[in-house]
Structures are given as C-alpha cells and as structure tokens.
Amino acid sequence: MRWEYISQNFIEDQIRKPNLFLDETKLDINYVPEELPHRDKELIALSQLFLILLTQPNLISRRVLITGIIGVGKTVTVKYFGRMILEAAEKREIKIRYLHINCRKERTGYKVLIKIMKSFENNFPNRGLSHQDIIDVLCDMLNRNNLHLVLVLDELNYLIGKNDDLIYTLTRINDESFNTAQRLSLIGIVRNISCLNNLDESTLSTLQRNIISFEKYDKKQIRDILRSRAKVSLKPRVFNSAILEMIAEIVQKKGDMRKSLELLWSSTKIAEAKELKAITPECVRLANNQIIPSNSLGFLKSIKTHKLVLIASILNILKKPDTFNTDISTIQDEYSHFCENIGSPPRSYSQIMNYLHELQNYGIISIKINSRNIKGRKSQISINDYSIKELETSLISILKGRGIYI
Ligand SMILES: Nc1ncnc2c1ncn2[C@@H]1O[C@H](COP(=O)(O)OP(=O)(O)O)[C@@H](O)[C@H]1O
Ligand SMILES: [Mg+2]
C-alpha cells in the first residue's frame, strides 16, 4: 500500500519551531555544572575534612553529615566535591573510589549494600548473602585493591528507623576490620538532622562530629545561580536579568533551586511553544501556574465588582510585553479610566490602597517597596502566580455576568 502524503505532519511542525535551548540537558536535575556559585564555603569545608585522604591515604576515615532543606544544592555540591577529590587523587596516583547512592531509590540497607557491590562487580548476586557476608567481601576487596571508598548516602533519612543496621555497621567497619588501613569514608546527606534521633547514641556521635549545614539561598544568590545555569543551557538572547529576577522573586521564599531551574526550563518551553524568540514575563507566569496547579480562579466570583475592576486595570498595564511590574499612580489612572467607561465613580485613594492589600492577601498580586532609591520609595505591583491572559478571561466573563462590559 502506498501512503498518500498527510496534510499536516506535526513532527515537521515541531521541528520548524524555534529552538531556544543551547543544551537542554544542562538544566536536568542530575547534571553537575562546571561552576557552583555560592557554595565555595561548603566545598572548602569538605576539602579540608577530606584532605587527609590524599596526604596520608588510608590512615583515617572521615564521617561527615550534610544537612539542609530541599533544593539548596546538597546533592550537586557533594557530587562536585566527588569530582574534585577524584581528580586530585588521580594526579597523585592514590586510589579513591567515589560512590553516590540515593537511599530513597534503594529503600533498604541491603539494597544499598548490593548497589555498592555492583558498582565494583556488575554481576554480584542480588541475594543469598547476609549483611555481614557482603561487608566482609567489600572490606576484602578494598584491601586487596588498596582502595579507599568515599561512600555518599544521599537522603539517608529513608534508611533510618527501619530497623536497619547498615549505618551502624558502616560506621564500625573501620574500627573492627582493620587495625591499620582505614578504607571507608562516609558522607551522609539528610534534610533535617532530627531524623537521626532514632540512631543509637554512639553511631549518632560518630556522625555528628562533622556537620556541614547548607543555608537557604537568598534572592540574589538564586539569581546568580540561575544566570550561571542559563548561560550554558539557553541561547543568549532568550533570557535577560529581569526574567531571572522575576523567577528568583517567585522562589525566594522557599529558596529551592530545583524549583527555580524547573521554572526556567518550563518558561523556555512555553516560549518555544508560543514561537517567541525570548522568554516573556507571561511565559514565567504560565510556567509558575503549571508548577503550582492549585491556582484555580473560581474564588474570583466572590470578589466585589470594584475590586475586580481594579484587577482588570492592573492586568491591562501588565499585559503589555516585557512589563514586569507597575506602580500605584499608574494603576490609579488606569482604574479611573475603567470607571469612566463603566459609568461608576472611582473609589478613593485610601480605598484603592485597602483593595490592593486585600488582593495581595488573596495571593493575586504582590506589592513590594522598591528600596533602591530611598528618596523615591515606590510600591511595585506585580503578578507572578497567575497567567494574565487566564485572569483576564475569567474577569471578563464574571463581570459580564454582572452586566458590566470592560
Ligand atoms: N550553587 C549552585 N550552582 C548551580 N546549580 C545549583 C546550585 N545549587 C543547586 N543547584 C541546582 O539546583 C538543583 C537542586 O539542587 P540539589 O543539589 O538537588 O539540592 P538538594 O540536594 O539540596 O535538594 C539541582 O539541579 C542543582 O544542580
Ligand atoms: Mg538532594
């Protein structure tokens, strides 16, 4: 049978669309970038702790605990450190093995052990050996090969409280098995140190000796990191400082870099789908709305008409391309104009201010005092959590239901 040409080939359509990425994989959660802005202090601390592995190999082993909330770069920083230590070891012909295991994926101590063994020997049996058998094989192998293993147990909290003695055993390997060579160092990563309370006291104290806690990123740091990641993953004219600032503003409360990069990625995807040459504020709003899908607009129906008209006037200003925020006097002008059109007298200035604060409490707008210039301190009003287009469509239909056409 011969195919007739189909009238529309969606694959061809997709290929013709602009590609705004230089390299999409560089925004992937598992990618380890070449630079890690604002994590120097933590990398230096790790380097100082592990220096002895290079200066006096296998003399002692290290146990370090990393803590910090989600998205503060714990995983990526430790992986980056892993590269540094491997590079330094190789130069000096010291045999170090770095192994990063996510305990959330493995779930049990036994599976973690198997994973460790498989990294050395691909066809290591999945079952049949006891905990202690495997530990013995591991120790023997490290000794025979004169290796030091730097074992990272990421999301370690998934192993704790499961009656699982892996951590206990691992922290004692060196004490029992060898008098001389110390061949296993541990880096445990947890979000919250309190999850360790279930451990027995001596394990806890060995682990707690060296703790590096990762602080939440602030807005400026998020912006710097975003820039560093955007430079290698997006084409140059696709993003600008204002867009990165907008994303940083949205995520700063949680300080979660994972969400920041997700927002950057989805904003770019949305820009591509709209066949734009660059990310616009509306792309970021849409992306943000996708990530937090709970922002349904049903609640608008319960808002009084004049407040809705005020929202409509803010939308009218912010919907202009590349408009990130506006100020109160511009809103007041636009609002008066709207009121004239619908034949209803505008509310007073103080009433408008009250409305704006209410809208902020609803989470529709955000009001920020621009403190850059003390003399001319101005409130900046922006909308980050909703798509302007979607807000506008809902507003028009609700107002229409009330006999008001804007
Ligand atoms: N300082 C940084 N520089 C560049 N990228 C970073 C930085 N901190 C975090 N990231 C990126 O942010 C995302 C979340 O970081 P991750 O290490 O997974 O956080 P955590 O393990 O603390 O939850 C990852 O994609 C990571 O590459
Ligand atoms: Mg992590």
Coordinates of C-alpha atoms and ligand atoms in Angstrom, one line a residue, residues 70-71 73-76 100 102 154-155 189 191 258, ligand 2:
I70 CA 15.3 20.7 49.7
G71 CA 16.9 22.4 46.7
G73 CA 22.4 22.1 46.4
K74 CA 23.4 19.4 48.8
T75 CA 23.5 16.6 46.2
V76 CA 25.1 18.7 43.5
H100 CA 26.9 8.3 45.4
N102 CA 20.3 7.7 46.8
D154 CA 22.1 10.7 49.9
E155 CA 18.6 11.1 51.5
I189 CA 23.0 13.7 53.4
R191 CA 17.3 17.3 55.2
R258 CA 15.3 22.9 42.0
Ligands
MG2 MG 19.4 16.0 47.1

